[in-house]
PDB file of C-alpha atoms in Angstrom:
ATOM      1  CA  MET U  23      82.625 136.691 -15.694  1.00  0.00           C
ATOM      2  CA  ALA U  24      80.276 139.045 -17.480  1.00  0.00           C
ATOM      3  CA  GLU U  25      79.232 142.017 -15.407  1.00  0.00           C
ATOM      4  CA  GLU U  26      77.025 144.978 -16.114  1.00  0.00           C
ATOM      5  CA  PHE U  27      78.403 148.481 -15.689  1.00  0.00           C
ATOM      6  CA  LYS U  28      76.257 151.564 -15.327  1.00  0.00           C
ATOM      7  CA  GLU U  29      78.017 154.914 -15.510  1.00  0.00           C
ATOM      8  CA  ILE U  30      76.965 157.112 -12.596  1.00  0.00           C
ATOM      9  CA  GLY U  31      79.094 160.173 -13.397  1.00  0.00           C
ATOM     10  CA  PRO U  32      82.499 161.084 -14.754  1.00  0.00           C
ATOM     11  CA  GLY U  33      84.972 158.490 -13.517  1.00  0.00           C
ATOM     12  CA  VAL U  34      82.439 156.520 -11.426  1.00  0.00           C
ATOM     13  CA  GLU U  35      80.435 153.457 -12.370  1.00  0.00           C
ATOM     14  CA  PHE U  36      78.115 150.982 -10.674  1.00  0.00           C
ATOM     15  CA  ARG U  37      79.168 147.357 -11.047  1.00  0.00           C
ATOM     16  CA  GLU U  38      76.511 144.644 -10.796  1.00  0.00           C
ATOM     17  CA  PRO U  39      77.367 140.941 -10.855  1.00  0.00           C
ATOM     18  CA  ASN U  40      75.814 138.848 -13.598  1.00  0.00           C
ATOM     19  CA  LYS U  41      72.728 137.033 -12.371  1.00  0.00           C
ATOM     20  CA  SER U  42      73.815 133.715 -13.906  1.00  0.00           C
ATOM     21  CA  SER U  43      77.198 133.558 -12.139  1.00  0.00           C
ATOM     22  CA  LYS U  44      77.341 132.398  -8.525  1.00  0.00           C
ATOM     23  CA  SER U  45      80.471 134.326  -7.663  1.00  0.00           C
ATOM     24  CA  ASN U  46      81.900 137.548  -8.971  1.00  0.00           C
ATOM     25  CA  GLY U  47      85.486 136.301  -9.008  1.00  0.00           C
ATOM     26  CA  GLY U  48      86.577 138.384  -6.013  1.00  0.00           C
ATOM     27  CA  GLN U  49      85.685 141.690  -7.683  1.00  0.00           C
ATOM     28  CA  THR U  50      83.840 144.355  -5.787  1.00  0.00           C
ATOM     29  CA  THR U  51      80.300 145.238  -6.578  1.00  0.00           C
ATOM     30  CA  GLY U  52      78.668 148.606  -6.039  1.00  0.00           C
ATOM     31  CA  LEU U  53      80.228 152.006  -6.714  1.00  0.00           C
ATOM     32  CA  VAL U  54      83.787 151.772  -8.024  1.00  0.00           C
ATOM     33  CA  LEU U  55      86.201 154.215  -9.640  1.00  0.00           C
ATOM     34  CA  LYS U  56      86.952 153.672 -13.298  1.00  0.00           C
ATOM     35  CA  LYS U  57      90.570 152.878 -14.077  1.00  0.00           C
ATOM     36  CA  GLU U  58      91.005 155.186 -17.026  1.00  0.00           C
ATOM     37  CA  VAL U  59      94.343 156.946 -16.626  1.00  0.00           C
ATOM     38  CA  GLY U  60      96.066 156.664 -19.974  1.00  0.00           C
ATOM     39  CA  LEU U  61      99.549 157.714 -21.022  1.00  0.00           C
ATOM     40  CA  ILE U  62      98.828 161.383 -21.726  1.00  0.00           C
ATOM     41  CA  SER U  63      96.573 161.906 -18.690  1.00  0.00           C
ATOM     42  CA  GLY U  64      99.125 160.117 -16.486  1.00  0.00           C
ATOM     43  CA  ILE U  65     101.956 162.329 -17.737  1.00  0.00           C
ATOM     44  CA  THR U  66      99.937 165.508 -17.165  1.00  0.00           C
ATOM     45  CA  LEU U  67      98.919 164.309 -13.701  1.00  0.00           C
ATOM     46  CA  ILE U  68     102.542 163.717 -12.720  1.00  0.00           C
ATOM     47  CA  ILE U  69     103.714 167.016 -14.227  1.00  0.00           C
ATOM     48  CA  GLY U  70     100.947 168.892 -12.426  1.00  0.00           C
ATOM     49  CA  THR U  71     101.759 167.195  -9.143  1.00  0.00           C
ATOM     50  CA  MET U  72     105.517 167.651  -9.330  1.00  0.00           C
ATOM     51  CA  ILE U  73     105.795 171.102 -10.912  1.00  0.00           C
ATOM     52  CA  GLY U  74     102.508 172.740  -9.989  1.00  0.00           C
ATOM     53  CA  SER U  75     102.137 176.492 -10.079  1.00  0.00           C
ATOM     54  CA  GLY U  76     105.528 177.212  -8.501  1.00  0.00           C
ATOM     55  CA  ILE U  77     107.069 177.569 -11.925  1.00  0.00           C
ATOM     56  CA  PHE U  78     105.021 180.737 -12.455  1.00  0.00           C
ATOM     57  CA  ILE U  79     105.778 182.251  -9.039  1.00  0.00           C
ATOM     58  CA  SER U  80     109.437 181.596  -8.328  1.00  0.00           C
ATOM     59  CA  PRO U  81     111.568 182.596 -11.396  1.00  0.00           C
ATOM     60  CA  LYS U  82     111.899 186.195 -10.239  1.00  0.00           C
ATOM     61  CA  GLY U  83     112.967 185.151  -6.742  1.00  0.00           C
ATOM     62  CA  VAL U  84     115.492 182.635  -8.060  1.00  0.00           C
ATOM     63  CA  LEU U  85     117.029 185.241 -10.369  1.00  0.00           C
ATOM     64  CA  LEU U  86     117.220 187.834  -7.589  1.00  0.00           C
ATOM     65  CA  GLY U  87     118.692 185.299  -5.139  1.00  0.00           C
ATOM     66  CA  SER U  88     121.304 183.873  -7.477  1.00  0.00           C
ATOM     67  CA  GLY U  89     122.480 187.116  -9.038  1.00  0.00           C
ATOM     68  CA  SER U  90     123.223 185.756 -12.515  1.00  0.00           C
ATOM     69  CA  ILE U  91     121.341 184.166 -15.361  1.00  0.00           C
ATOM     70  CA  GLY U  92     123.802 181.262 -15.653  1.00  0.00           C
ATOM     71  CA  LEU U  93     123.459 180.289 -12.000  1.00  0.00           C
ATOM     72  CA  THR U  94     119.673 180.645 -12.294  1.00  0.00           C
ATOM     73  CA  LEU U  95     119.652 178.174 -15.187  1.00  0.00           C
ATOM     74  CA  LEU U  96     121.830 175.767 -13.186  1.00  0.00           C
ATOM     75  CA  VAL U  97     119.449 175.985 -10.220  1.00  0.00           C
ATOM     76  CA  TRP U  98     116.464 175.345 -12.513  1.00  0.00           C
ATOM     77  CA  ALA U  99     118.241 172.388 -14.154  1.00  0.00           C
ATOM     78  CA  GLY U 100     119.054 170.921 -10.717  1.00  0.00           C
ATOM     79  CA  CYS U 101     115.453 171.351  -9.614  1.00  0.00           C
ATOM     80  CA  GLY U 102     114.334 169.696 -12.858  1.00  0.00           C
ATOM     81  CA  VAL U 103     116.500 166.665 -12.064  1.00  0.00           C
ATOM     82  CA  ILE U 104     114.997 166.480  -8.555  1.00  0.00           C
ATOM     83  CA  ALA U 105     111.468 166.741 -10.016  1.00  0.00           C
ATOM     84  CA  LEU U 106     112.339 164.023 -12.543  1.00  0.00           C
ATOM     85  CA  GLY U 107     113.435 161.771  -9.671  1.00  0.00           C
ATOM     86  CA  GLY U 108     110.129 162.410  -7.922  1.00  0.00           C
ATOM     87  CA  SER U 109     108.182 161.714 -11.107  1.00  0.00           C
ATOM     88  CA  ILE U 110     110.021 158.458 -11.704  1.00  0.00           C
ATOM     89  CA  SER U 111     109.306 157.466  -8.095  1.00  0.00           C
ATOM     90  CA  TYR U 112     105.588 158.096  -8.674  1.00  0.00           C
ATOM     91  CA  VAL U 113     105.711 155.956 -11.817  1.00  0.00           C
ATOM     92  CA  GLU U 114     107.401 153.120  -9.959  1.00  0.00           C
ATOM     93  CA  LEU U 115     104.933 153.314  -7.063  1.00  0.00           C
ATOM     94  CA  GLY U 116     102.014 153.393  -9.516  1.00  0.00           C
ATOM     95  CA  THR U 117     103.170 150.249 -11.265  1.00  0.00           C
ATOM     96  CA  ALA U 118     104.066 148.410  -8.040  1.00  0.00           C
ATOM     97  CA  ILE U 119     100.957 149.333  -6.009  1.00  0.00           C
ATOM     98  CA  ARG U 120      97.908 148.963  -8.242  1.00  0.00           C
ATOM     99  CA  MET U 121      95.346 150.650  -5.987  1.00  0.00           C
ATOM    100  CA  SER U 122      93.362 153.854  -6.522  1.00  0.00           C
ATOM    101  CA  GLY U 123      94.181 156.739  -4.258  1.00  0.00           C
ATOM    102  CA  ALA U 124      97.700 157.839  -5.250  1.00  0.00           C
ATOM    103  CA  GLU U 125      99.656 159.017  -2.193  1.00  0.00           C
ATOM    104  CA  TYR U 126      97.000 157.725   0.200  1.00  0.00           C
ATOM    105  CA  ALA U 127      97.256 154.213  -1.269  1.00  0.00           C
ATOM    106  CA  TYR U 128     101.055 154.288  -1.192  1.00  0.00           C
ATOM    107  CA  ILE U 129     101.169 155.402   2.448  1.00  0.00           C
ATOM    108  CA  LEU U 130      98.441 152.897   3.363  1.00  0.00           C
ATOM    109  CA  LYS U 131     100.396 150.040   1.811  1.00  0.00           C
ATOM    110  CA  GLY U 132     103.789 151.125   3.142  1.00  0.00           C
ATOM    111  CA  MET U 133     103.064 152.584   6.578  1.00  0.00           C
ATOM    112  CA  GLY U 134      99.568 151.552   7.648  1.00  0.00           C
ATOM    113  CA  GLU U 135      96.133 153.005   8.239  1.00  0.00           C
ATOM    114  CA  LEU U 136      96.891 155.787  10.743  1.00  0.00           C
ATOM    115  CA  PRO U 137      99.597 157.573   8.701  1.00  0.00           C
ATOM    116  CA  ALA U 138      97.459 157.216   5.559  1.00  0.00           C
ATOM    117  CA  PHE U 139      94.432 158.686   7.335  1.00  0.00           C
ATOM    118  CA  LEU U 140      96.514 161.550   8.761  1.00  0.00           C
ATOM    119  CA  PHE U 141      97.933 162.303   5.322  1.00  0.00           C
ATOM    120  CA  ALA U 142      94.483 162.287   3.731  1.00  0.00           C
ATOM    121  CA  TRP U 143      93.058 164.515   6.457  1.00  0.00           C
ATOM    122  CA  THR U 144      95.990 166.958   6.243  1.00  0.00           C
ATOM    123  CA  SER U 145      95.760 166.981   2.466  1.00  0.00           C
ATOM    124  CA  VAL U 146      92.047 167.799   2.428  1.00  0.00           C
ATOM    125  CA  ILE U 147      92.127 170.340   5.273  1.00  0.00           C
ATOM    126  CA  VAL U 148      95.498 172.069   4.687  1.00  0.00           C
ATOM    127  CA  LEU U 149      97.488 171.122   1.574  1.00  0.00           C
ATOM    128  CA  LYS U 150      94.887 171.281  -1.211  1.00  0.00           C
ATOM    129  CA  PRO U 151      93.145 174.492  -0.049  1.00  0.00           C
ATOM    130  CA  SER U 152      96.464 176.299   0.461  1.00  0.00           C
ATOM    131  CA  SER U 153      97.592 175.159  -2.984  1.00  0.00           C
ATOM    132  CA  VAL U 154      94.424 176.555  -4.545  1.00  0.00           C
ATOM    133  CA  ALA U 155      94.937 179.821  -2.633  1.00  0.00           C
ATOM    134  CA  ALA U 156      98.536 180.139  -3.861  1.00  0.00           C
ATOM    135  CA  ILE U 157      97.465 179.506  -7.453  1.00  0.00           C
ATOM    136  CA  ALA U 158      94.666 182.099  -7.127  1.00  0.00           C
ATOM    137  CA  VAL U 159      97.035 184.714  -5.694  1.00  0.00           C
ATOM    138  CA  ALA U 160      99.577 184.083  -8.479  1.00  0.00           C
ATOM    139  CA  PHE U 161      96.793 184.350 -11.061  1.00  0.00           C
ATOM    140  CA  ALA U 162      95.540 187.595  -9.513  1.00  0.00           C
ATOM    141  CA  GLU U 163      99.027 189.090  -9.481  1.00  0.00           C
ATOM    142  CA  TYR U 164      99.715 188.230 -13.123  1.00  0.00           C
ATOM    143  CA  ALA U 165      96.223 189.227 -14.273  1.00  0.00           C
ATOM    144  CA  THR U 166      96.369 192.682 -12.647  1.00  0.00           C
ATOM    145  CA  GLN U 167      99.958 193.621 -13.649  1.00  0.00           C
ATOM    146  CA  PRO U 168      99.051 194.812 -17.193  1.00  0.00           C
ATOM    147  CA  PHE U 169      96.611 197.349 -15.720  1.00  0.00           C
ATOM    148  CA  PHE U 170      99.268 198.860 -13.416  1.00  0.00           C
ATOM    149  CA  PRO U 171     102.455 199.184 -15.527  1.00  0.00           C
ATOM    150  CA  GLY U 172     105.531 200.204 -13.582  1.00  0.00           C
ATOM    151  CA  CYS U 173     104.052 199.669 -10.120  1.00  0.00           C
ATOM    152  CA  THR U 174     102.665 196.963  -7.883  1.00  0.00           C
ATOM    153  CA  PRO U 175      98.897 196.423  -8.228  1.00  0.00           C
ATOM    154  CA  PRO U 176      96.880 197.415  -5.132  1.00  0.00           C
ATOM    155  CA  ALA U 177      96.535 194.562  -2.642  1.00  0.00           C
ATOM    156  CA  PRO U 178      92.719 194.857  -2.263  1.00  0.00           C
ATOM    157  CA  ILE U 179      92.233 194.419  -6.024  1.00  0.00           C
ATOM    158  CA  MET U 180      94.509 191.376  -6.112  1.00  0.00           C
ATOM    159  CA  LYS U 181      92.744 189.876  -3.069  1.00  0.00           C
ATOM    160  CA  LEU U 182      89.298 190.396  -4.600  1.00  0.00           C
ATOM    161  CA  LEU U 183      90.402 188.812  -7.880  1.00  0.00           C
ATOM    162  CA  ALA U 184      91.939 185.868  -5.998  1.00  0.00           C
ATOM    163  CA  VAL U 185      88.716 185.344  -4.017  1.00  0.00           C
ATOM    164  CA  PHE U 186      86.695 185.547  -7.253  1.00  0.00           C
ATOM    165  CA  CYS U 187      89.022 182.965  -8.835  1.00  0.00           C
ATOM    166  CA  ILE U 188      88.599 180.598  -5.873  1.00  0.00           C
ATOM    167  CA  GLY U 189      84.815 181.093  -6.050  1.00  0.00           C
ATOM    168  CA  LYS U 190      84.757 180.228  -9.749  1.00  0.00           C
ATOM    169  CA  LEU U 191      86.932 177.145  -9.156  1.00  0.00           C
ATOM    170  CA  GLY U 192      84.573 176.029  -6.396  1.00  0.00           C
ATOM    171  CA  GLN U 193      81.618 175.980  -8.802  1.00  0.00           C
ATOM    172  CA  HIS U 194      83.061 173.095 -10.840  1.00  0.00           C
TER     173      HIS U 194
END
């Protein structure tokens, strides 16, 4: 029952079975992820997943497309309800399927290995990098606007700042 844990890095530990016990009770040994998502970190994870950086990019487009402030607020409230439904679904999946891996684990459990692998591959190759690029471009646009009041900042400056932002994110 007693096992030794050695922390390898943030969120990862090495689990060794106790020498005196003959079996480890069905638990895995070796490198395992720590299960340390608390209430606050879970809430921020879900908010970050559901809302993301779109909230900083789209208000102008929604206002221009709707034509009035009242309709814009209704659209945002409707989108908030949809995001709440998605968040509640994540909470229910997280409590029903107690595996690490978030979406990958849910797809693995519900649909099988091939769809889970395809999702993971697509996420790593396409979804996550494009999300980082969109966040960097939004950051570059907002960071350069104060230096060019009344006009659009030059595209090469925004692109260089976005590339710099991605480079700094890649160092962590």
